[in-house]
Coordinates of C-alpha atoms and ligand atoms in Angstrom, one line a residue:
X1 CA 64.9 -55.7 -49.2
X2 CA 65.6 -59.3 -49.9
X3 CA 69.1 -59.6 -51.2
X4 CA 68.1 -61.6 -54.3
X5 CA 65.9 -58.7 -55.4
X6 CA 68.7 -56.2 -54.9
X7 CA 70.5 -56.7 -58.2
X8 CA 67.4 -56.5 -60.2
X9 CA 66.1 -53.4 -58.4
X10 CA 69.3 -51.5 -58.2
X11 CA 69.6 -51.1 -61.9
X12 CA 73.2 -52.3 -61.8
X13 CA 74.4 -53.5 -65.2
X14 CA 76.0 -56.9 -65.5
X15 CA 79.3 -55.2 -66.2
X16 CA 79.2 -53.4 -62.9
X17 CA 78.6 -56.7 -61.2
X18 CA 81.5 -58.4 -63.0
X19 CA 83.7 -55.4 -62.2
X20 CA 82.8 -55.6 -58.6
X21 CA 83.8 -59.2 -58.3
X22 CA 87.3 -58.3 -59.3
X23 CA 87.6 -55.9 -56.4
X24 CA 89.3 -58.1 -53.8
X25 CA 87.5 -57.3 -50.6
X26 CA 84.0 -57.2 -52.2
X27 CA 84.4 -60.6 -53.6
X28 CA 85.2 -62.1 -50.2
X29 CA 82.8 -64.9 -49.4
X30 CA 82.7 -63.9 -45.7
X31 CA 79.3 -63.3 -44.2
X32 CA 80.8 -61.2 -41.5
X33 CA 80.2 -57.5 -41.5
X34 CA 83.1 -55.6 -42.7
X35 CA 84.1 -52.5 -40.9
X36 CA 85.3 -50.1 -43.4
X37 CA 86.8 -47.8 -40.9
X38 CA 90.1 -46.0 -41.1
X39 CA 92.1 -49.2 -40.7
X40 CA 90.6 -50.7 -43.8
X41 CA 93.2 -51.1 -46.5
X42 CA 91.5 -50.3 -49.7
X43 CA 94.4 -51.5 -51.6
X44 CA 94.3 -48.5 -53.9
X45 CA 91.6 -50.3 -55.9
X46 CA 88.7 -48.6 -54.4
X47 CA 87.8 -46.0 -51.9
X48 CA 84.5 -44.9 -50.4
X49 CA 83.5 -43.3 -53.7
X50 CA 84.9 -40.4 -55.7
X51 CA 83.6 -36.9 -56.2
X52 CA 81.5 -36.3 -59.3
X53 CA 82.7 -32.9 -60.5
X54 CA 80.1 -30.2 -61.2
X55 CA 79.9 -28.5 -64.6
X56 CA 78.7 -25.0 -64.2
X57 CA 76.3 -23.7 -66.8
X58 CA 76.0 -20.2 -68.3
X59 CA 73.2 -19.0 -65.9
X60 CA 71.0 -17.7 -68.7
X61 CA 67.9 -19.8 -68.2
X62 CA 65.2 -18.1 -66.2
X63 CA 64.4 -19.3 -62.7
X64 CA 61.1 -21.0 -62.5
X65 CA 58.5 -20.9 -59.7
X66 CA 56.8 -24.3 -59.3
X67 CA 53.1 -24.0 -59.8
X68 CA 51.0 -23.7 -56.6
X69 CA 48.1 -25.9 -55.8
X70 CA 45.9 -26.4 -52.7
X71 CA 45.5 -29.5 -50.5
X72 CA 42.8 -31.0 -52.7
X73 CA 44.5 -31.9 -56.0
X74 CA 45.5 -34.6 -58.4
X75 CA 49.1 -35.6 -58.8
X76 CA 50.0 -37.9 -61.7
X77 CA 53.4 -39.6 -61.8
X78 CA 54.3 -39.6 -65.4
X79 CA 57.0 -39.3 -68.1
X80 CA 57.7 -35.7 -68.9
X81 CA 59.9 -33.6 -71.2
X82 CA 61.5 -30.6 -69.6
X83 CA 62.9 -27.9 -71.9
X84 CA 63.8 -24.9 -69.7
X85 CA 67.5 -25.4 -69.7
X86 CA 70.7 -25.4 -71.7
X87 CA 70.3 -29.0 -72.7
X88 CA 67.3 -28.5 -74.9
X89 CA 64.6 -31.2 -74.3
X90 CA 65.3 -33.6 -71.4
X91 CA 63.3 -36.6 -70.6
X92 CA 62.5 -37.2 -67.0
X93 CA 59.6 -37.7 -64.6
X94 CA 57.1 -35.3 -63.0
X95 CA 53.8 -35.1 -61.1
X96 CA 52.2 -33.1 -63.8
X97 CA 52.7 -32.8 -67.5
X98 CA 54.5 -29.4 -67.1
X99 CA 58.0 -30.7 -66.5
X100 CA 60.2 -32.2 -63.8
X101 CA 59.1 -32.1 -60.2
X102 CA 55.6 -31.4 -59.1
X103 CA 53.5 -28.4 -57.9
X104 CA 54.1 -26.8 -54.6
X105 CA 51.2 -27.8 -52.3
X106 CA 50.1 -24.9 -50.0
X107 CA 48.0 -25.7 -47.0
X108 CA 47.2 -24.1 -43.6
X109 CA 47.9 -26.0 -40.5
X110 CA 44.7 -27.8 -39.5
X111 CA 43.5 -28.2 -43.0
X112 CA 43.1 -31.6 -44.7
X113 CA 44.8 -32.8 -47.8
X114 CA 43.0 -34.9 -50.3
X115 CA 45.3 -36.0 -53.1
X116 CA 44.1 -38.1 -55.9
X117 CA 47.3 -39.9 -56.9
X118 CA 47.6 -41.6 -60.3
X119 CA 50.6 -43.8 -61.3
X120 CA 51.2 -43.5 -65.0
X121 CA 54.7 -44.9 -64.8
X122 CA 55.4 -48.4 -65.9
X123 CA 56.5 -49.5 -62.5
X124 CA 55.4 -49.2 -58.9
X125 CA 55.6 -45.9 -57.0
X126 CA 53.9 -44.1 -54.1
X127 CA 54.1 -40.8 -52.3
X128 CA 55.8 -40.1 -49.0
X129 CA 55.0 -36.8 -47.3
X130 CA 58.4 -36.0 -45.8
X131 CA 58.2 -34.3 -42.5
X132 CA 54.4 -34.6 -42.0
X133 CA 53.0 -36.3 -38.9
X134 CA 50.3 -38.4 -40.5
X135 CA 48.8 -41.8 -40.1
X136 CA 51.0 -44.7 -41.1
X137 CA 48.8 -45.9 -43.9
X138 CA 49.1 -42.5 -45.6
X139 CA 52.8 -42.1 -45.0
X140 CA 54.0 -43.8 -48.1
X141 CA 55.7 -46.8 -46.4
X142 CA 58.0 -48.6 -48.9
X143 CA 55.6 -51.6 -48.9
X144 CA 52.5 -49.4 -49.5
X145 CA 53.0 -48.9 -53.2
X146 CA 50.7 -48.4 -56.1
X147 CA 51.3 -50.6 -59.1
X148 CA 51.8 -49.3 -62.6
X149 CA 48.5 -47.8 -63.9
X150 CA 47.0 -47.7 -60.4
X151 CA 45.8 -44.9 -58.3
X152 CA 45.4 -44.1 -54.6
X153 CA 43.7 -41.4 -52.5
X154 CA 45.9 -39.8 -49.9
X155 CA 43.7 -38.2 -47.3
X156 CA 44.9 -36.8 -44.0
X157 CA 44.9 -33.7 -41.9
X158 CA 48.0 -31.5 -41.6
X159 CA 48.4 -30.8 -37.9
X160 CA 51.7 -29.2 -37.4
X161 CA 53.8 -26.1 -37.4
X162 CA 54.2 -23.9 -40.5
X163 CA 57.2 -25.0 -42.5
X164 CA 58.6 -26.3 -45.7
X165 CA 58.0 -30.0 -46.1
X166 CA 58.1 -32.1 -49.3
X167 CA 56.8 -35.1 -51.1
X168 CA 58.6 -37.8 -53.1
X169 CA 58.3 -41.5 -54.1
X170 CA 59.2 -44.1 -51.5
X171 CA 58.5 -47.6 -53.0
X172 CA 61.1 -50.1 -52.1
X173 CA 63.7 -50.4 -54.8
X174 CA 62.5 -47.5 -57.1
X175 CA 62.9 -44.5 -54.7
X176 CA 66.4 -43.4 -55.7
X177 CA 65.7 -43.7 -59.4
X178 CA 62.3 -41.9 -59.4
X179 CA 63.5 -39.1 -57.2
X180 CA 66.6 -38.6 -59.4
X181 CA 64.6 -38.6 -62.6
X182 CA 62.3 -35.8 -61.3
X183 CA 59.7 -36.9 -58.8
X184 CA 59.6 -34.5 -55.9
X185 CA 57.6 -31.5 -54.8
X186 CA 57.3 -29.0 -52.0
X187 CA 54.6 -28.6 -49.3
X188 CA 54.3 -25.3 -47.7
X189 CA 52.4 -25.3 -44.4
X190 CA 51.3 -21.9 -43.1
X191 CA 49.9 -21.0 -39.6
X192 CA 48.9 -17.9 -37.8
X193 CA 52.1 -17.6 -35.8
X194 CA 54.1 -17.4 -39.1
X195 CA 51.6 -15.1 -40.8
X196 CA 51.9 -12.6 -37.9
X197 CA 55.6 -12.2 -38.7
X198 CA 55.0 -10.7 -42.1
X199 CA 58.0 -12.4 -43.7
X200 CA 58.8 -11.6 -47.3
X201 CA 56.2 -13.2 -49.5
X202 CA 54.9 -13.1 -53.1
X203 CA 57.8 -12.4 -55.5
X204 CA 60.1 -12.0 -52.5
X205 CA 59.5 -15.6 -51.4
X206 CA 61.6 -18.0 -53.5
X207 CA 61.2 -21.8 -53.2
X208 CA 64.4 -23.6 -54.4
X209 CA 64.6 -27.3 -55.0
X210 CA 68.3 -27.9 -55.5
X211 CA 69.2 -31.2 -57.2
X212 CA 72.1 -32.6 -59.1
X213 CA 71.5 -34.6 -62.2
X214 CA 73.2 -36.8 -64.8
X215 CA 72.0 -36.0 -68.2
X216 CA 73.0 -37.8 -71.3
X217 CA 71.4 -38.3 -74.7
X218 CA 68.5 -36.2 -73.7
X219 CA 67.5 -38.1 -70.6
X220 CA 68.1 -38.0 -66.9
X221 CA 70.2 -41.1 -66.5
X222 CA 69.9 -43.3 -63.5
X223 CA 72.3 -46.3 -63.6
X224 CA 74.3 -46.4 -60.4
X225 CA 77.6 -48.2 -60.6
X226 CA 79.0 -50.0 -57.6
X227 CA 80.9 -46.7 -56.8
X228 CA 77.7 -44.7 -57.0
X229 CA 76.1 -47.1 -54.6
X230 CA 78.9 -46.6 -52.2
X231 CA 78.9 -42.8 -52.2
X232 CA 75.4 -42.2 -53.5
X233 CA 74.6 -41.1 -57.0
X234 CA 75.7 -37.6 -57.8
X235 CA 75.3 -35.7 -61.0
X236 CA 77.4 -33.0 -62.7
X237 CA 74.6 -30.6 -63.4
X238 CA 73.0 -28.6 -60.6
X239 CA 69.3 -27.9 -61.3
X240 CA 67.1 -25.4 -59.3
X241 CA 63.4 -26.2 -59.6
X242 CA 64.2 -28.4 -62.6
X243 CA 66.2 -25.7 -64.4
X244 CA 69.9 -26.0 -64.9
X245 CA 72.0 -22.9 -64.0
X246 CA 69.1 -20.4 -63.6
X247 CA 69.2 -16.6 -63.2
X248 CA 66.6 -14.6 -61.3
X249 CA 66.2 -10.9 -61.3
X250 CA 65.7 -9.4 -57.9
X251 CA 64.9 -6.1 -56.2
X252 CA 67.1 -4.3 -53.6
X253 CA 65.2 -6.0 -50.8
X254 CA 65.3 -8.9 -48.4
X255 CA 64.1 -12.2 -49.8
X256 CA 62.9 -15.3 -48.1
X257 CA 64.7 -18.1 -49.9
X258 CA 63.2 -21.5 -48.9
X259 CA 65.6 -24.3 -49.9
X260 CA 65.1 -28.1 -50.2
X261 CA 68.1 -30.2 -50.9
X262 CA 66.3 -32.7 -53.1
X263 CA 69.4 -34.4 -54.3
X264 CA 69.9 -38.2 -53.9
X265 CA 73.3 -37.9 -52.2
X266 CA 75.0 -34.5 -52.8
X267 CA 75.5 -32.3 -49.8
X268 CA 75.8 -28.5 -50.4
X269 CA 77.7 -26.0 -48.2
X270 CA 75.6 -23.0 -49.2
X271 CA 77.2 -19.5 -49.3
X272 CA 77.0 -16.3 -51.3
X273 CA 79.7 -15.5 -53.9
X274 CA 80.5 -12.1 -52.3
X275 CA 81.1 -13.7 -48.9
X276 CA 78.1 -11.8 -47.4
X277 CA 76.3 -13.4 -44.5
X278 CA 72.7 -14.5 -44.6
X279 CA 70.2 -15.4 -42.0
X280 CA 68.7 -18.8 -41.2
X281 CA 65.1 -18.4 -39.9
X282 CA 63.8 -22.0 -40.3
X283 CA 64.6 -25.6 -41.1
X284 CA 62.9 -29.0 -41.5
X285 CA 60.3 -28.4 -38.9
X286 CA 59.5 -24.7 -39.4
X287 CA 60.8 -21.5 -37.8
X288 CA 63.7 -21.4 -35.4
X289 CA 63.2 -19.6 -32.1
X290 CA 65.6 -16.8 -33.2
X291 CA 67.3 -15.9 -36.5
X292 CA 70.9 -17.1 -36.9
X293 CA 73.4 -15.3 -39.0
X294 CA 75.9 -17.4 -41.0
X295 CA 78.4 -17.2 -43.8
X296 CA 77.8 -20.7 -45.0
X297 CA 75.4 -23.5 -44.2
X298 CA 75.7 -27.3 -44.8
X299 CA 72.5 -28.7 -46.2
X300 CA 72.2 -32.5 -46.7
X301 CA 69.8 -34.4 -48.9
X302 CA 66.3 -34.2 -47.4
X303 CA 67.1 -31.1 -45.3
X304 CA 65.3 -27.7 -45.7
X305 CA 66.8 -24.3 -45.0
X306 CA 64.6 -21.2 -44.7
X307 CA 66.8 -18.2 -45.3
X308 CA 66.7 -14.4 -45.6
X309 CA 69.1 -13.1 -48.2
X310 CA 69.5 -9.4 -48.3
X311 CA 70.0 -7.7 -51.7
X312 CA 69.2 -4.2 -50.4
X313 CA 72.7 -2.8 -50.3
X314 CA 73.6 -4.1 -53.7
X315 CA 74.0 -1.8 -56.7
X316 CA 71.8 -1.9 -59.7
X317 CA 72.9 -4.5 -62.3
X318 CA 75.2 -6.2 -59.8
X319 CA 75.2 -10.0 -59.6
X320 CA 75.4 -12.5 -56.9
X321 CA 75.7 -16.3 -57.0
X322 CA 74.4 -18.8 -54.6
X323 CA 77.3 -21.2 -54.4
X324 CA 78.4 -24.4 -52.7
X325 CA 81.7 -24.1 -50.9
X326 CA 84.1 -26.9 -50.2
X327 CA 83.7 -28.8 -46.9
X328 CA 85.0 -31.9 -45.2
X329 CA 82.7 -34.8 -46.0
X330 CA 84.5 -38.0 -46.8
X331 CA 86.1 -38.9 -50.1
X332 CA 83.2 -38.1 -52.4
X333 CA 81.8 -34.9 -51.1
X334 CA 82.7 -31.3 -50.7
X335 CA 85.9 -31.2 -52.8
X336 CA 84.8 -28.5 -55.2
X337 CA 83.3 -25.0 -55.0
X338 CA 80.6 -24.4 -57.6
X339 CA 77.8 -22.0 -58.5
X340 CA 74.2 -23.0 -58.2
X341 CA 72.1 -20.0 -59.2
X342 CA 72.6 -16.4 -60.2
X343 CA 70.8 -13.3 -58.8
X344 CA 70.9 -10.1 -60.7
X345 CA 69.7 -6.8 -59.1
X346 CA 67.5 -5.1 -61.7
X347 CA 65.1 -3.0 -59.6
X348 CA 65.7 -0.4 -56.9
X349 CA 63.1 -0.3 -54.2
X350 CA 62.8 0.8 -50.6
X351 CA 62.4 -2.3 -48.3
X352 CA 61.3 -1.7 -44.8
X353 CA 61.3 -5.3 -43.7
X354 CA 63.6 -6.2 -40.8
X355 CA 64.0 -9.7 -39.5
X356 CA 62.1 -10.1 -36.2
X357 CA 64.4 -10.8 -33.3
X358 CA 62.1 -13.6 -32.1
X359 CA 60.5 -15.9 -34.6
X360 CA 58.9 -18.6 -32.5
X361 CA 58.9 -20.2 -29.2
X362 CA 60.5 -23.6 -29.0
X363 CA 60.7 -25.5 -25.7
X364 CA 64.0 -27.4 -25.8
X365 CA 63.8 -31.1 -24.9
X366 CA 66.4 -32.3 -22.5
X367 CA 68.0 -35.6 -22.0
X368 CA 66.3 -36.2 -18.7
X369 CA 62.9 -36.3 -20.4
X370 CA 63.8 -39.4 -22.3
X371 CA 62.8 -42.8 -21.1
X372 CA 65.0 -44.8 -23.4
X373 CA 68.1 -44.5 -25.5
X374 CA 68.7 -46.4 -28.6
X375 CA 72.0 -46.6 -30.4
X376 CA 72.4 -47.0 -34.1
X377 CA 75.7 -48.0 -35.5
X378 CA 75.8 -46.5 -39.0
X379 CA 79.5 -46.8 -39.8
X380 CA 79.5 -50.2 -41.3
X381 CA 78.8 -51.5 -44.7
X382 CA 78.1 -55.2 -45.3
X383 CA 80.3 -56.7 -47.9
X384 CA 77.5 -59.1 -48.8
X385 CA 77.7 -62.8 -49.3
X386 CA 78.9 -64.6 -52.4
X387 CA 77.1 -62.1 -54.5
X388 CA 79.7 -59.5 -53.6
X389 CA 77.0 -56.9 -53.3
X390 CA 77.6 -53.8 -51.2
X391 CA 74.9 -53.3 -48.6
X392 CA 74.7 -50.3 -46.3
X393 CA 73.4 -51.1 -42.8
X394 CA 72.0 -49.8 -39.5
X395 CA 73.2 -51.8 -36.6
X396 CA 74.7 -54.3 -39.1
X397 CA 71.3 -55.1 -40.5
X398 CA 70.1 -54.2 -43.9
X399 CA 66.4 -53.3 -44.5
X400 CA 63.9 -56.2 -44.2
X401 CA 60.3 -55.3 -44.7
X402 CA 59.4 -58.4 -42.6
X403 CA 61.4 -57.3 -39.6
X404 CA 60.4 -54.6 -37.1
X405 CA 63.6 -53.2 -35.7
X406 CA 62.4 -51.0 -32.9
X407 CA 59.2 -51.2 -30.8
X408 CA 58.3 -47.7 -29.4
X409 CA 55.5 -47.1 -27.0
X410 CA 53.2 -44.3 -28.2
X411 CA 53.8 -41.1 -26.3
X412 CA 57.4 -42.0 -25.3
X413 CA 60.3 -39.5 -25.5
X414 CA 63.4 -41.3 -26.6
X415 CA 67.0 -40.5 -27.4
X416 CA 68.2 -42.0 -30.7
X417 CA 72.0 -41.9 -31.2
X418 CA 73.4 -42.3 -34.7
X419 CA 77.0 -43.4 -34.5
X420 CA 79.2 -42.8 -37.5
X421 CA 82.4 -42.6 -35.5
X422 CA 84.2 -45.2 -37.6
X423 CA 82.4 -44.4 -40.8
X424 CA 83.9 -42.9 -44.0
X425 CA 80.7 -41.6 -45.6
X426 CA 78.2 -38.9 -44.6
X427 CA 74.8 -40.3 -43.6
X428 CA 71.8 -37.9 -43.4
X429 CA 69.5 -39.9 -41.1
X430 CA 65.7 -39.4 -41.2
X431 CA 62.7 -40.6 -39.3
X432 CA 59.2 -40.8 -40.6
X433 CA 56.2 -39.7 -38.7
X434 CA 58.0 -37.5 -36.1
X435 CA 59.8 -34.2 -35.7
X436 CA 62.8 -34.3 -33.3
X437 CA 65.4 -32.0 -31.7
X438 CA 69.1 -32.6 -32.1
X439 CA 70.8 -32.7 -28.6
X440 CA 74.4 -32.8 -29.6
X441 CA 77.1 -33.9 -31.9
X442 CA 80.4 -35.4 -30.8
X443 CA 83.4 -36.1 -33.1
X444 CA 83.8 -34.5 -36.5
X445 CA 82.4 -31.0 -36.5
X446 CA 81.7 -31.4 -32.8
X447 CA 78.9 -28.9 -32.6
X448 CA 75.4 -28.2 -34.0
X449 CA 75.0 -25.8 -36.9
X450 CA 72.5 -22.9 -37.2
X451 CA 70.2 -25.3 -39.1
X452 CA 70.1 -27.8 -36.3
X453 CA 68.3 -25.9 -33.7
X454 CA 64.5 -26.2 -33.4
X455 CA 62.5 -29.0 -34.9
X456 CA 64.1 -31.4 -37.4
X457 CA 63.4 -34.6 -39.3
X458 CA 66.9 -35.0 -40.6
X459 CA 70.3 -35.3 -38.8
X460 CA 73.4 -35.3 -40.9
X461 CA 76.2 -37.5 -39.5
X462 CA 79.5 -36.8 -41.2
X463 CA 82.3 -39.3 -41.0
X464 CA 83.6 -39.5 -37.5
X465 CA 80.5 -38.0 -35.9
X466 CA 78.0 -39.3 -33.4
X467 CA 74.7 -37.3 -33.3
X468 CA 72.2 -37.6 -30.6
X469 CA 68.5 -36.7 -31.2
X470 CA 65.6 -36.6 -28.9
X471 CA 62.3 -37.7 -30.3
X472 CA 58.8 -37.3 -28.9
X473 CA 56.7 -40.1 -30.5
X474 CA 53.5 -38.2 -30.1
X475 CA 52.1 -38.7 -33.6
X476 CA 50.3 -41.8 -34.9
X477 CA 50.7 -45.5 -34.1
X478 CA 51.7 -47.9 -36.7
X479 CA 54.8 -49.0 -38.7
X480 CA 57.2 -46.3 -40.0
X481 CA 60.6 -46.4 -41.5
X482 CA 63.8 -44.6 -40.6
X483 CA 66.7 -44.4 -43.0
X484 CA 69.7 -42.7 -44.5
X485 CA 68.4 -40.1 -46.9
X486 CA 71.3 -40.7 -49.2
X487 CA 68.9 -42.6 -51.5
X488 CA 71.5 -45.1 -52.8
X489 CA 72.4 -45.9 -49.2
X490 CA 68.7 -46.3 -48.4
X491 CA 68.2 -48.5 -51.5
X492 CA 71.1 -50.7 -50.6
X493 CA 69.7 -51.5 -47.2
X494 CA 70.3 -48.5 -44.9
X495 CA 66.7 -48.4 -43.6
X496 CA 64.9 -49.9 -40.6
X497 CA 61.4 -50.0 -39.3
X498 CA 59.9 -48.8 -36.0
X499 CA 56.5 -49.7 -34.7
X500 CA 54.7 -47.2 -32.5
X501 CA 52.0 -48.8 -30.4
Ligands
C2O601 CU1 62.2 -38.1 -47.6 CU2 61.8 -41.8 -46.1 O1 62.0 -39.9 -46.8
CU602 CU1 60.3 -38.8 -44.7
CU603 CU1 74.1 -43.0 -45.8

């Protein structure tokens, strides 16, 4: 993004800019990159963002399943009014007139998608198919946008494993705002391997898009302050599938709960309110090789978690909450435990499903397979020039559509290392057009979580962490982006381009 466009696109108010210039280090006229590591004296005036406390609702609104459509469909980005929550009517954005978000697109692996996309917004937008390995011109590159009133036909074949993928806008400068205001949807890819497992389905398969929102005066407000741009914009209300504080009635059975963290910046440390364990069966790129039992699970923006939650031993009329527990994640994240959604057991049934001990076969990639290692320094923020604007960077560079950062030979297997050793903020890093495996994490948590085995398109780098991923570039040639999926970080420059050829 060109810096002169930044102020305009970021939605910062003049007040925020004036305030920022009174913060001593931000108003520095130095062009040098500023390392905001532990030795940075923030003078008490500012830190790397503050938590935005969550306000729990009364959990009386009914959980909603997004409508399901096939791979041939029309999506229309538009203004919508959502009313299925405690706020009454709320204005936001959606891909159909029904409310926030968009339908869940269900396709089989090998099938083609043909989406007639119509932009009824009054600004540019596009669709990125997050996690899908598709041609570059269909991928929703930030420069491939559709102007207000325009339309575009997204047409490609889905050639990959079964899994939970998603779609959202990705036009440069409007991504954070449009996602926050409601534009996102799920893509469920099925294949024969997964079908053979007979996992819970129908009313026992719950898709959950978890997002935090700021709602005021009947609208989803997106006006990031300087502080929000530092930490990422977080909201005080947690919505699930566009509904604030929902309740869902369940049977005494095992449920497949397929979660997308569709938040701009908020990380959740998912757990059950009774402390019971649950089972991770899949993640960004589909099923894990074997099920993993956990008591809590950190899920960053953009990440997916495919879970089995067992209600079978619960008594009739008992209640259970999906919650987010506290965690260590810099100054702005993980400080509060809060409830996300309520389950109430209302029907007693006999459930014979047991989780298969083997889910899939995944050949682990090893370091020796890689022909190149690339290191990405993601700790630093650029204090900007005279403008005093905050820019997030990768290798001390902020996004420039006219610059290719990495040239990758098609077919190569590479190690990409994201180094947040000196950073103070979590950065969920994402690559377009590929699925990768995470090799290891050093510093911080020092280990991989249950969600980080198998195939991934996201790698969360907490402050102090260095995360090494191994990427087979075996998809399509062309120009793709990689970026931090904290969308305010992305919008303030934390994105680069790689060209596969
Ligand atoms: Cu959901 Cu560029 O990503
Ligand atoms: Cu993506
Ligand atoms: Cu980031």
